[in-house]
Amino acid sequence: MKTATWAQIRAGAPRLIASSIAIILSVGFVVGTLALSASFNKTIATAVAAPLEHASVQVKGDRPAKDLAAVRGADHVKAADAVRQSYVGARIDGQRTNAEITSLPDKELRWQKLESGTWPSTPKQITLDKSSAANFHAKVGSTITVMKTTIDRRAQSVNETPVRVTVSGITENAGSVLSAGMVTATMTDAGRSSLDRDPAVNGILVASDGASDSAVSASVSHALDKAGLDASVQTHDQALDASVKQVTGNSDLLTMVVLVFATISLFVAAIVIANTFAVLVAQRTRELALLRCVGASKSQVRRSVYTEAFTTGFLASVIGVLAGYGLAAGVAALSSTGSTGIGLTAPSPNIAHIAIGIVAGVVVTMVAAMMPARRATKVRPVAAMRPVDSVPASSHAGVVRLCIAAVLIAGGSALLVAGALGAGLAAGLPGGVICFVGVLLASSLLVPLAVRGVGSLIAFTGVPGRLAAANAIRNPGRTATTAAALLIGVTLVTTVMVGATSVRGSLVSEVNDKRPVDLIVSTDHGMTAAQTASIRGADHVRDSTVVHGDRQKVGDSHLTLLGLETGTLDRVVHSDKLTPGNSQVIVNPGTAEQLHVQDGDSVPVGPEQRDLTVDVKSQAPDGSALVTAGTLHAMDADAPATQVWLRIDPSLSASDIQDMSSSITKDVPDANVSGGAAERAAYGQVISTMMLVVVGLLAIAVVIALVGVGNTLALSVMERRRESALLRAMGLTKGQLRGMLGLESILVAAVAALLGIGFGVFYGWAGTGAITSSSDLPTLLVIPWGQFGIVLAVAVLAGLIASILPARRATKLTPVEGMSMD
C-alpha cells in the first residue's frame, strides 16, 4: 500500500499544484507577518535604547524640575538632565514640516552622534538629523524657520510666529525611527524654551560616577524620598524593557490584526484543498475500489489520502516559510529607501516562526482532507468498478444543513439589525459572524440557484454558453464549495469598502455641519483689496466670499461683528446654519452665555443699539457674532475686510491643504488659516489608507480563491476528457470548447462576486450603523458603485484567466485520444 501511495503522489503531483500554491501563499503570509513583527520590534528596541546609552538610571515623576534638583544631589550621580522635547512647525527649503526639538542634554548623557558641524551654543542654532537634512537640502550654515507657538486662550486659537535659526550641525539618525517622519532636532534649552514654554518631559537621565546601576538607583530613590517627591526610579535595563513594551504594544496589536487576515487566508486555502481532494477522490473511485479488491482495508485507504495530504502540506509549507522570509526581507530592504532613510532590521530565522508556519500549513491541509478521506473509505470494492460521475451528498444531511443555515442567518441578521439600530458592535459583530456562517452553510443551495439563474442569461451565446451553464451545476456541491472560497473574500472586501466609504461620509457630514467653511483666512488688522483678490484667486479655490469685521457693542459686551454676504454664502458654506437674517445675530452657546441671552431673545447691537434677534448656533465662531453685510455696513460703512471664506477642491489631501495655506499666507504675513477642510481631508486620508491596507490583506484570500476556481476547472477537465472528446467528435470546435470552459469559469467567479457584493452591502450597512450608533455621528449608507464594478471586473477577468490552462489542455487532446481514455 505504501508503494501504491507514493506512486500515486508522484503521478498526481500536477493535480496538487493549486493546493500547494494556496498553502504557500497562506503560510508565507503568516511567516512574513511574524518575521516583520520581530524585525519591527528589534528596530524599535534599538531606537528606544539610544537615549539610554549613557544612563544608569531613569527617573519619571510629575514634578520634573524639583525631581532634577533632588537627583543631582544624590550620591553616585555624575550628571543628570531632563529630556525636554517640543513639537513645532518648521519651514525648510520652502517646505512646511513638523519638528521634534530636544533640548541639548548634558555632554555626559548626550546620545546623539554629531556627523558634521558643531553642537548648538546659542538659542539661534539648531542641529538636524541626517535624513531630514538630505530630504530638505539643508546643510551646516543653512538658515531654516521654526515656529514659536503661543496659545490665545480667550480666542481659543494657536498662533505661530516664525523664528529663523541657523543649522550648526548634522546628527546621525539613531532613535529617529520613533519620530513618525518628523524632523528630529536639538537646540539649547534656552532656544527650545523660546519656542515652547510647555515642553514634554520624557524623564530624567542619570549618569553614574562608576557605581553600579542598582547602587545609583538606591541613592536616587533615597534622595527623592528625603525631598518628599514621588517619582519612579528604574535602572537602565528596567527602563529599556518598559520603554520597548510601551512602544511596541500597538505593534503587537497590529500583528494580531494582520494574523486575523492570515487566518482568513488559511481558511480559504482549506476550502480549496478540501475541494481538490474531494475531486481527486471522486476521480480515483475505480482505483480505490481496485485497491480494496486486492486487500486494502478502509484504514489503509484513509492513511493513503492522509499521507498525500501531509506530504503536500509539508512541502508547500516549507516553501511558504521561505517565501515569507523572502517577503519580509524585501519589505525591510524597501524600508531603507523611504524618505526617512531608516530601514527595518533585516529579519533573521526564528525557530518558533518556522514551526508555526509549517504546523499551520500541515494542520490545515490534514483537516481539509478529512472529509475526502472519509468519503474514500465508503467506496465499495465491486460497486465502484464502473465510472461514477460524482458521489451525491446525503439528502438528509442536506436538509439538516439548510435548516441550521436558516436559523443562523435569521438569528445573525437580527443581531446585525439590532446593532445597526443602536445596540452597537456588541450585537453587530457576533451577528455578522453567525449570519455569514449560515450563508456558507446555505451556499450549497444559494450558489447553484444563482448559477442557474445567471447561466440562463448566457444561453444566447449558443452551444458553448448552454453547455457551460449545464456543466457549472452538474455537481452543485463542488460548484458551491469552489464559489464559497471566493464568496468569503469578495464579501469581506465589499464589506470593508461599504463600511469605509459610509463612515467617511458620516465623518465628512459631521465636519461639514460643525465646521462648515473649508478655509477661513483671517487677520486682526484687515486686508487690502489686492490681498483679498490674491487669496480668492489661489489655485484650487472653487468659490469664495469676503467677510468684513468690526468691533461693536453687543448688549453689555464688545464683540467682533462679521458681516456675511448672504447672496453668495450658500456657494461657499456647507451648511445653512451660518446664514443670518436681516434682523438676526448668530452667536455660539458660549458667547450667548457671556451675553446672558438665549435663543430667540433680543439684544441691542451697535452704536444705535439696534435690537437684533439672537440665533444660537454651535457653528458660530468664538468671540464673534454673525450678521448680514448690510447690517454691519449700516453700523460702520468703513469696516475692513478681516476674513476671506473659501470653498476649495474636495479632492485635496491634508498635505495639499497645508501647502495651499502656506502659499496663501505669503501675501498676508500675519494671517491665520483655519477651517474644516484639513480635518475632513485627514479623516478621508486615514480611512482610505485603512481601506487600502485591509483590502490588500484580503486580496491574498481572493487570490487563493481564484486559484481554487482554476484548480477545480482543471480537475473537472481531466474528469470530463471523454465527454469533451465526444463533443469534439460531434462537431464542437476547439474555439467553442475553449469558450465553454471560459464561460463556465467566468460564471462561477461572477456569481460568487455578485453574491459577495450583495452580502457585503448588507454587512457594510450594519457595521456602519453599529459603529456610528455609539457616537453622535449620523449613519449614512454610501455605496461605492465604481469600486464594486472593479471587484466584479477583476473576478470575471480572473475567472477567464483561470480557464486558459485547463482549456489549452482540453483542446490539445484529439477526439480519438480522448475517447480511448478510461
C-alpha positions in Angstrom: 0.0 0.0 0.0 2.9 2.3 0.7 4.3 1.7 -2.7 0.9 2.5 -4.3 0.5 5.6 -2.2 3.9 7.1 -3.1 3.4 6.1 -6.8 0.1 8.0 -6.7 1.7 11.1 -5.1 4.4 11.2 -7.8 1.8 10.6 -10.6 -0.7 13.0 -9.3 1.7 15.8 -8.3 0.5 18.2 -11.1 -3.1 18.0 -9.8 -1.9 19.2 -6.4 -0.2 22.3 -7.7 -3.1 24.6 -6.9 -3.5 23.3 -3.4 0.3 23.8 -2.9 0.0 27.4 -4.1 -2.8 28.1 -1.7 -0.7 26.7 1.2 2.4 28.6 0.1 0.5 31.9 -0.1 -1.2 31.4 3.3 1.9 30.2 5.2 4.0 32.9 3.5 1.5 35.4 4.8 1.7 34.1 8.4 5.5 33.7 8.5 6.1 37.1 6.7 3.9 38.8 9.3 5.6 37.2 12.2 9.1 38.0 10.8 8.2 41.6 10.1 6.8 42.0 13.5 10.0 40.7 15.1 12.1 42.9 12.8 10.0 45.9 13.8 10.3 45.2 17.5 14.1 44.8 17.2 14.3 48.1 15.3 12.2 49.8 17.9 14.3 48.3 20.7 17.4 49.7 19.1 15.8 53.2 18.7 14.5 53.2 22.3 17.9 52.2 23.6 19.6 55.2 22.0 18.6 57.9 24.7 19.5 55.5 27.5 23.0 54.7 26.1 24.9 56.6 28.8 22.2 56.5 31.5 22.5 54.2 34.5 19.1 55.3 35.9 15.9 56.9 34.5 13.5 58.9 36.8 10.0 59.8 35.9 7.7 61.9 38.0 5.1 64.7 37.9 7.4 67.4 39.1 10.5 67.2 36.9 12.1 70.5 38.0 12.1 69.5 41.7 12.9 65.9 40.8 16.0 67.0 38.9 17.3 69.2 41.7 16.9 66.3 44.2 18.6 63.8 41.8 21.6 66.0 41.2 22.3 66.0 44.9 22.2 62.2 45.3 25.3 60.0 45.8 27.0 58.3 42.9 25.4 60.8 40.4 28.0 62.2 37.9 25.4 64.0 35.8 21.6 64.3 35.5 19.4 66.0 32.9 15.8 66.1 31.9 14.8 65.1 28.4 12.7 68.1 27.3 11.0 67.9 23.9 8.8 70.3 21.9 6.8 69.7 18.8 6.7 72.7 16.5 6.1 73.6 12.9 9.0 74.4 10.6 9.8 75.6 7.1 12.9 74.2 5.4 13.8 74.9 1.8 10.3 76.4 1.3 8.5 73.3 2.5 6.3 73.1 5.6 7.0 70.2 8.0 6.9 69.4 11.7 9.9 69.1 14.0 10.7 67.3 17.3 13.2 69.6 19.1 15.0 68.2 22.1 17.0 70.4 24.5 20.7 69.5 24.1 21.4 67.2 27.1 24.4 67.3 29.3 27.5 66.0 27.4 27.8 63.0 29.8 24.3 61.9 28.8 24.3 63.0 25.1 23.2 60.1 23.0 23.0 62.0 19.7 26.1 61.5 17.4 27.4 64.5 15.5 28.3 63.8 11.9 29.4 67.3 10.9 29.4 70.8 12.3 29.1 71.7 16.0 26.5 71.4 18.7 24.2 74.4 19.3 25.8 77.0 21.5 23.3 79.9 21.2 19.5 80.0 21.1 19.6 80.7 17.4 21.3 77.5 16.4 19.9 74.0 15.7 21.1 70.6 14.6 19.1 68.4 12.2 19.1 64.6 11.7 20.9 63.4 8.6 17.8 62.1 6.8 15.8 65.4 7.2 18.8 67.5 6.2 19.1 65.4 3.0 15.4 65.5 2.3 15.2 69.3 2.7 18.5 70.1 1.1 19.9 71.6 4.3 23.5 71.7 5.4 25.7 73.3 8.1 25.2 77.0 7.8 21.7 76.8 6.2 19.0 79.0 7.7 15.6 77.5 8.4 12.4 78.7 10.0 10.8 77.2 13.1 7.6 78.4 14.6 7.2 79.9 18.1 3.8 78.7 19.4 1.6 80.8 21.6 -1.9 80.0 22.8 -4.6 82.6 22.9 -6.9 81.0 25.4 -9.6 83.7 25.1 -9.9 83.3 21.4 -9.3 79.5 21.7 -6.6 79.6 19.0 -3.0 78.7 18.5 -0.8 81.4 17.0 2.6 80.8 15.3 5.4 83.3 15.0 8.3 82.4 12.6 11.8 82.4 14.1 14.9 82.0 11.9 17.7 79.8 13.2 21.0 78.5 11.7 21.9 74.8 11.2 25.1 74.3 13.3 25.4 70.6 12.9 24.1 67.4 11.3 23.4 64.3 13.5 23.0 60.6 12.9 19.5 59.1 12.6 19.8 56.9 15.8 16.4 56.9 17.5 14.6 59.0 14.9 12.6 55.9 13.8 10.3 56.9 16.6 9.7 60.4 15.3 7.0 59.3 12.8 8.6 61.2 9.9 9.2 64.4 11.8 12.4 66.3 11.7 14.5 65.4 14.8 16.5 68.4 16.0 18.4 69.7 19.0 18.7 73.2 20.4 20.0 74.7 23.6 17.4 74.6 26.3 17.1 78.4 26.1 16.5 78.1 22.3 13.9 75.4 22.6 12.0 77.1 25.5 11.9 80.4 23.5 9.7 78.5 21.0 7.6 76.5 23.5 7.4 77.1 27.3 5.4 73.9 28.0 7.6 71.0 26.7 7.0 67.3 27.1 9.5 66.0 29.7 10.4 62.4 28.9 12.0 61.6 32.2 15.4 62.4 33.8 18.5 60.6 32.8 21.2 59.9 35.4 24.9 59.1 34.7 26.8 57.1 37.3 30.2 58.1 38.7 31.3 54.5 38.3 28.9 52.8 40.8 26.6 50.0 39.7 23.1 50.8 38.3 21.5 49.3 41.4 23.6 51.5 43.7 22.7 54.6 41.8 19.1 53.7 41.8 19.1 53.2 45.5 20.8 56.5 46.2 18.5 58.4 43.8 15.4 56.8 45.4 16.7 57.8 48.8 17.2 61.4 47.7 13.7 61.7 46.2 12.1 60.2 49.4 14.1 62.6 51.5 12.8 65.5 49.4 9.2 64.2 49.7 8.9 63.6 46.0 7.0 60.7 44.4 8.8 59.5 41.3 9.5 56.2 39.5 13.2 55.2 39.5 14.3 52.5 37.1 17.8 51.1 36.3 19.0 51.1 32.6 17.7 47.6 31.9 14.3 48.2 33.6 13.8 51.5 31.7 14.7 49.9 28.4 12.3 47.0 28.9 9.5 49.3 30.0 10.0 51.6 27.0 10.1 48.8 24.5 6.9 47.3 25.9 5.2 50.7 25.8 6.2 51.5 22.2 5.6 48.0 20.8 2.3 47.5 22.5 0.4 48.8 19.5 2.6 46.9 17.1 1.7 43.6 18.9 -2.0 44.5 18.4 -1.3 45.3 14.7 0.4 41.9 14.4 -2.6 40.2 15.8 -4.9 42.1 13.4 -2.8 41.1 10.4 -2.7 37.5 11.6 -6.5 37.5 11.6 -6.4 38.2 7.8 -3.7 35.4 7.5 -6.1 33.1 9.3 -8.8 34.0 6.8 -6.4 33.1 4.0 -5.7 29.8 5.7 -9.4 29.1 5.9 -9.9 29.9 2.2 -6.9 27.7 1.4 -8.6 24.9 3.4 -11.7 25.2 1.3 -9.6 25.0 -1.9 -7.7 22.0 -0.6 -10.8 20.2 0.6 -12.4 20.7 -2.8 -9.2 19.5 -4.6 -9.0 16.3 -2.6 -12.8 15.7 -2.9 -12.4 15.9 -6.7 -9.3 13.7 -6.6 -11.1 11.1 -4.5 -14.0 11.1 -6.9 -11.7 10.7 -9.9 -9.9 7.8 -8.3 -13.0 5.9 -7.3 -12.2 3.0 -9.6 -8.5 3.0 -8.4 -9.5 3.0 -4.8 -12.0 0.2 -5.5 -9.4 -1.9 -7.1 -7.1 -1.5 -4.1 -10.0 -2.6 -1.9 -10.4 -5.7 -4.1 -6.8 -6.7 -3.7 -7.0 -6.5 0.0 -6.5 -2.8 1.1 -8.5 -2.0 4.2 -10.5 1.1 4.9 -7.9 2.4 7.3 -5.2 1.9 4.7 -7.2 3.8 2.1 -7.7 6.6 4.7 -4.0 6.6 5.5 -3.2 6.9 1.8 -5.2 10.1 1.5 -3.7 11.5 4.7 -0.2 10.6 3.5 -0.8 12.5 0.3 -2.3 15.5 2.3 0.6 15.5 4.7 3.3 15.4 2.0 1.6 18.2 0.1 1.1 20.3 3.2 4.6 19.8 4.5 6.5 20.5 1.2 4.2 23.5 0.4 4.6 24.9 4.0 8.4 24.7 3.7 8.3 26.7 0.5 5.8 29.1 2.2 8.2 29.7 5.1 11.0 30.5 2.6 8.6 32.8 0.7 7.5 34.5 3.9 11.1 35.3 4.9 11.8 36.5 1.4 8.8 38.8 1.6 9.9 40.1 5.0 13.5 40.7 3.8 12.2 42.6 0.7 10.0 44.8 2.8 12.9 45.5 5.2 15.1 46.4 2.3 12.5 48.7 0.8 12.0 50.5 4.1 15.6 51.7 3.9 14.8 53.6 0.7 11.9 55.6 2.3 12.0 59.3 2.9 13.3 58.8 6.5 16.2 56.6 5.3 15.7 54.4 8.4 15.3 50.7 7.5 13.9 47.9 9.5 16.4 45.4 10.9 16.9 42.5 8.4 14.7 39.6 9.6 16.6 36.6 10.9 15.3 33.0 11.0 13.3 32.1 14.1 12.6 28.5 15.1 9.2 29.4 16.6 8.1 31.2 13.5 9.2 28.4 11.2 7.5 25.8 13.3 4.3 27.9 13.4 4.3 28.2 9.6 4.9 24.5 9.0 2.5 23.3 11.6 -0.3 25.7 10.4 0.2 24.6 6.8 0.2 20.8 7.6 -2.7 21.0 10.1 -4.9 23.0 7.6 -4.1 20.5 4.8 -4.8 17.5 7.0 -8.1 18.9 8.4 -9.2 19.9 4.9 -8.5 16.3 3.7 -10.6 14.7 6.5 -13.9 14.6 4.7 -12.5 13.5 1.4 -10.5 10.7 3.2 -13.7 9.7 5.0 -15.5 9.6 1.6 -12.8 7.5 0.2 -13.4 4.7 2.8 -17.0 4.5 1.7 -16.1 3.3 -1.8 -17.4 -0.2 -2.3 -15.0 -2.6 -4.0 -17.4 -4.0 -6.6 -20.0 -1.3 -7.0 -17.3 1.3 -7.8 -15.7 -0.8 -10.7 -17.7 1.3 -13.1 -17.4 5.1 -13.9 -19.1 7.4 -11.4 -19.6 11.0 -12.2 -20.0 12.1 -8.6 -20.9 10.9 -5.1 -24.2 12.6 -4.2 -24.5 14.0 -0.7 -27.0 12.6 1.6 -30.3 14.4 1.2 -30.9 14.1 4.9 -27.6 15.8 5.6 -28.5 18.5 3.1 -31.9 19.2 4.7 -30.3 19.4 8.2 -27.6 21.7 6.9 -30.1 24.1 5.3 -32.2 24.1 8.5 -29.2 25.1 10.6 -28.2 27.7 8.0 -31.7 29.2 8.1 -31.6 29.5 11.9 -28.1 31.1 11.8 -28.9 33.5 9.0 -32.1 34.6 10.8 -30.5 35.0 14.2 -27.4 36.6 12.9 -29.4 39.1 10.8 -31.5 40.0 13.8 -28.4 40.8 15.8 -26.9 42.8 12.8 -30.0 44.9 12.5 -30.1 45.4 16.3 -26.5 46.5 16.2 -27.2 48.9 13.4 -30.2 50.4 15.2 -28.4 51.2 18.4 -27.1 48.1 20.2 -23.6 48.7 18.7 -20.8 46.4 17.9 -21.5 44.2 20.9 -24.5 42.8 18.9 -23.4 43.6 15.4 -20.0 41.8 15.4 -21.2 38.4 16.6 -24.3 38.8 14.5 -22.2 39.2 11.4 -20.1 36.1 12.1 -23.2 34.0 12.9 -25.0 35.2 9.8 -22.0 34.6 7.5 -21.5 31.1 8.8 -25.2 30.5 7.9 -24.6 31.9 4.4 -21.6 29.5 3.9 -23.7 26.5 5.0 -26.5 27.6 2.7 -24.1 28.1 -0.2 -24.8 24.6 -1.5 -28.3 25.8 -2.3 -27.7 29.5 -3.0 -24.8 29.2 -5.4 -26.4 26.6 -7.7 -29.6 28.5 -7.9 -27.7 31.7 -8.7 -25.5 29.9 -11.2 -28.7 28.5 -12.9 -30.2 32.0 -13.0 -27.2 33.7 -14.4 -26.5 30.8 -16.7 -29.8 31.3 -18.4 -28.6 34.8 -19.4 -25.6 33.4 -21.3 -27.7 30.9 -23.3 -27.8 33.4 -26.2 -24.1 32.7 -26.8 -25.1 29.4 -28.4 -24.0 25.9 -27.7 -20.9 26.8 -25.6 -23.0 29.0 -23.3 -25.7 26.4 -22.8 -23.1 23.7 -22.1 -21.1 25.9 -19.7 -24.3 26.7 -17.7 -25.2 23.0 -17.5 -21.7 21.9 -16.6 -21.4 24.6 -13.8 -24.3 23.0 -11.9 -23.7 19.4 -12.8 -22.0 18.9 -9.4 -23.7 21.5 -7.2 -21.7 20.7 -4.1 -18.4 21.1 -6.0 -19.6 24.4 -7.5 -20.8 25.7 -4.2 -17.5 24.9 -2.5 -15.5 26.5 -5.2 -17.6 29.6 -5.2 -17.6 29.7 -1.3 -13.9 30.4 -1.2 -14.3 33.4 -3.5 -17.5 34.4 -1.8 -15.6 34.8 1.5 -13.0 37.1 0.1 -15.4 39.3 -2.0 -17.9 39.6 0.9 -15.1 40.8 3.3 -13.7 43.2 0.6 -17.0 44.8 -0.2 -18.0 45.0 3.5 -14.8 47.0 4.1 -15.5 49.2 1.1 -19.1 50.0 2.1 -18.1 50.4 5.7 -15.1 52.7 4.9 -17.0 54.9 2.4 -20.0 55.1 4.7 -18.0 56.0 7.8 -16.1 58.6 5.8 -19.4 60.0 4.5 -20.6 60.2 8.1 -17.5 61.9 9.3 -17.5 64.4 6.4 -21.1 65.2 7.1 -20.3 65.8 10.8 -17.3 68.0 9.9 -19.3 70.0 7.4 -22.0 70.5 10.0 -19.7 71.7 12.8 -17.1 73.4 10.7 -18.9 74.3 7.5 -16.3 76.5 5.9 -13.4 74.8 4.1 -10.8 77.5 4.8 -11.0 80.8 6.7 -8.1 83.3 6.1 -8.3 85.9 8.9 -6.3 88.8 10.2 -6.7 91.2 13.0 -5.6 94.3 11.0 -7.7 93.9 7.9 -6.7 93.1 4.3 -6.3 95.2 1.2 -8.3 94.6 -1.9 -5.2 93.3 -3.6 -4.7 90.8 -0.8 -8.2 89.5 -0.8 -8.1 89.2 -4.6 -4.9 87.2 -4.3 -6.4 84.8 -1.8 -9.6 84.4 -3.8 -7.6 83.7 -7.0 -5.4 81.0 -5.5 -5.3 77.6 -7.1 -7.9 75.0 -6.1 -10.4 77.7 -4.9 -13.9 76.8 -6.1 -15.7 79.8 -4.6 -15.2 82.5 -2.0 -16.6 85.4 -0.1 -15.0 88.4 1.7 -16.1 88.9 5.2 -15.8 92.4 6.8 -15.5 92.8 10.5 -15.7 95.5 13.2 -15.6 95.6 17.0 -19.1 96.7 18.2 -21.0 96.8 21.4 -23.4 93.8 21.8 -25.5 94.0 24.9 -23.1 94.8 27.7 -20.1 93.3 25.9 -17.9 94.2 22.9 -17.7 91.6 20.2 -16.3 91.4 16.6 -19.3 91.6 14.2 -18.7 89.7 11.0 -20.8 90.8 8.1 -21.8 88.0 5.7 -22.8 88.4 2.0 -25.9 86.1 2.2 -26.3 86.1 -1.6 -23.0 84.2 -2.1 -22.8 82.4 1.2 -24.6 79.2 0.1 -22.0 78.6 -2.6 -19.1 78.7 0.0 -20.5 77.2 3.2 -21.5 73.6 3.5 -24.4 74.4 5.9 -27.2 77.0 6.0 -26.8 77.3 9.8 -24.5 80.3 9.4 -26.8 82.4 7.2 -28.2 85.2 9.3 -31.5 87.1 8.6 -31.6 90.9 8.2 -32.7 91.3 11.8 -30.7 88.4 13.3 -27.4 88.0 15.1 -25.9 84.5 15.2 -23.7 83.6 18.2 -22.4 80.3 19.7 -23.7 79.0 23.1 -20.6 80.2 24.9 -21.0 83.7 23.6 -24.7 83.6 24.3 -23.9 82.7 27.9 -21.4 85.6 28.1 -24.2 88.0 26.8 -26.7 86.4 29.2 -29.1 85.8 26.3 -30.9 82.7 24.9 -32.1 81.7 21.5 -34.9 84.0 20.4 -34.0 86.9 22.8 -33.4 90.4 21.5 -30.1 92.1 22.1 -29.1 95.7 21.4 -26.2 95.9 18.9 -24.0 98.7 17.6 -23.8 102.5 18.3 -27.5 102.9 17.8 -28.3 99.9 20.0 -30.4 98.3 17.3 -32.4 95.3 18.6 -31.5 92.0 16.8 -32.9 88.6 17.4 -30.4 86.1 18.8 -29.9 82.9 16.9 -27.7 80.5 18.9 -25.7 78.1 16.7 -22.8 75.9 17.8 -21.1 76.5 14.4 -20.6 80.2 15.1 -17.0 81.3 15.9 -15.9 82.1 19.4 -15.7 85.7 20.4 -17.6 86.9 17.3 -21.2 87.4 16.1 -22.5 87.0 12.6 -24.8 89.5 10.9 -25.6 90.3 7.3 -23.2 92.5 5.5 -26.0 95.1 5.2 -26.4 95.2 9.0 -22.7 95.7 9.6 -22.3 98.4 7.0 -25.2 100.3 8.5 -23.2 100.5 11.7 -19.8 101.1 10.1 -19.6 101.7 6.4 -15.7 101.5 6.5 -15.5 98.1 8.3 -12.3 96.4 7.0 -12.1 93.1 5.3 -10.8 90.8 8.1 -11.6 87.4 6.7 -11.9 85.5 3.4 -14.0 82.3 3.4 -13.0 79.7 0.7 -14.7 76.7 -0.8 -11.9 74.5 -2.2 -11.4 71.4 -4.3 -12.7 68.5 -2.1 -10.2 66.1 -3.6 -7.2 67.8 -2.0 -5.2 65.9 0.6 -4.3 67.2 4.0 -0.8 68.0 2.9 -2.1 69.7 -0.2 -4.3 71.9 2.0 -1.3 72.7 4.3 0.7 73.7 1.3 -2.1 75.8 0.0 -2.5 77.5 3.3 1.2 78.3 3.4 1.0 79.7 -0.1 -2.0 81.8 0.6 -0.4 83.5 3.7 2.7 84.6 1.8 1.0 87.8 0.8 -0.6 88.3 4.2 2.2 87.6 6.8 0.0 88.0 9.9 -2.9 85.9 8.5 -4.2 82.8 10.3 -5.8 79.9 8.3 -8.4 77.7 9.9 -11.5 75.8 8.7 -12.7 72.2 8.4 -11.1 71.2 5.1 -7.9 69.9 6.6 -9.8 67.8 9.2 -12.1 66.5 6.6 -9.2 65.6 4.3 -7.3 63.9 7.2 -10.3 61.7 8.0 -10.7 60.8 4.4 -7.0 60.0 4.0 -6.9 57.9 7.2 -10.0 55.9 6.2 -8.8 55.5 2.6 -5.4 54.2 3.8 -7.0 51.8 6.2 -9.3 50.5 3.5 -6.4 50.0 1.1 -4.4 48.1 3.7 -7.4 45.9 4.7 -8.3 45.2 1.0 -4.7 44.5 0.3 -4.6 42.0 3.1 -7.8 40.4 2.0 -6.5 40.2 -1.6 -4.4 37.2 -0.6 -7.5 35.3 0.3 -9.1 36.4 -3.0 -6.1 35.2 -5.0 -6.2 31.8 -3.2 -9.9 31.5 -4.0 -9.3 32.3 -7.7 -6.5 29.7 -7.7 -9.2 27.3 -6.4 -11.6 28.2 -9.3 -8.9 27.4 -11.8 -7.9 24.2 -10.0 -11.5 22.9 -9.9 -11.9 23.6 -13.5 -8.6 21.9 -14.4 -9.6 18.8 -12.4 -13.0 18.9 -14.0 -11.5 19.0 -17.4 -9.5 15.8 -16.6 -12.6 14.2 -15.3 -14.6 15.1 -18.5 -12.0 14.1 -21.1 -14.2 11.5 -22.8 -17.1 13.9 -22.7 -15.1 16.7 -24.3 -13.8 14.3 -26.9 -17.3 13.2 -27.8 -18.4 16.8 -28.2 -15.4 17.4 -30.5 -16.4 14.3 -32.5 -19.9 15.7 -32.8 -18.6 19.0 -34.3 -17.7 21.2 -31.4 -14.6 23.2 -32.5 -11.6 24.0 -30.4 -12.6 27.6 -30.1 -16.1 26.6 -28.9 -14.6 24.2 -26.3 -12.3 27.0 -25.0 -15.3 29.3 -24.9 -17.4 26.7 -23.0 -14.7 26.3 -20.4 -14.1 30.1 -20.2 -17.8 30.8 -19.7 -18.0 28.1 -17.0 -15.2 29.6 -15.0 -16.5 33.1 -15.5 -19.9 32.0 -14.4 -18.8 30.6 -11.1 -16.5 33.6 -10.4 -19.2 36.2 -11.4 -21.9 34.5 -9.3 -19.5 34.4 -6.2 -18.6 38.1 -6.8 -22.3 39.2 -7.2 -23.4 37.3 -4.1 -20.4 38.7 -2.2 -21.2 42.2 -3.2 -24.8 41.8 -2.1 -23.9 40.4 1.3 -21.1 43.0 1.6 -23.6 45.8 1.2 -25.8 44.4 4.0 -22.9 43.8 6.3 -21.3 47.2 5.5 -24.5 49.0 6.3 -25.0 47.0 9.5 -21.3 47.6 10.5 -21.5 51.3 9.8 -24.7 51.6 11.9 -23.1 49.7 14.8 -20.0 51.9 14.7 -21.9 55.2 14.5 -24.7 54.2 16.9 -22.2 54.6 19.8 -21.3 58.1 18.8 -23.1 61.3 17.7 -22.3 60.7 14.0 -25.1 60.4 11.5 -25.5 57.0 9.9 -25.1 57.3 6.1 -25.0 54.4 3.6 -22.7 55.3 0.8 -22.5 52.7 -2.0 -19.2 52.7 -3.9 -20.6 51.5 -7.2 -17.3 52.2 -9.1 -15.4 50.1 -6.7 -18.0 47.3 -7.0 -17.6 47.5 -10.7 -13.8 47.0 -10.3 -14.4 44.0 -8.0 -16.8 42.3 -10.5 -14.5 43.1 -13.4 -11.5 41.6 -11.6 -13.5 38.5 -10.7 -14.7 38.0 -14.3 -11.2 38.6 -15.7 -9.6 36.3 -13.2 -12.2 33.6 -14.0 -11.3 33.9 -17.6 -7.6 33.7 -16.9 -8.1 30.7 -14.7 -9.7 28.8 -17.6 -6.7 29.3 -20.0 -4.5 26.4 -18.9 -7.4 23.9 -18.5 -8.8 24.9 -21.9 -5.5 24.6 -23.5 -5.0 21.1 -22.1 -8.5 20.1 -23.2 -8.1 21.3 -26.8 -4.7 19.6 -27.2 -6.4 16.3 -26.9 -7.8 14.8 -30.1 -11.2 13.2 -30.2 -9.7 9.8 -30.8 -7.3 10.1 -27.9 -10.0 11.3 -25.6 -12.5 8.6 -26.5 -9.8 5.9 -25.9 -9.1 7.0 -22.4 -10.7 5.1 -19.5 
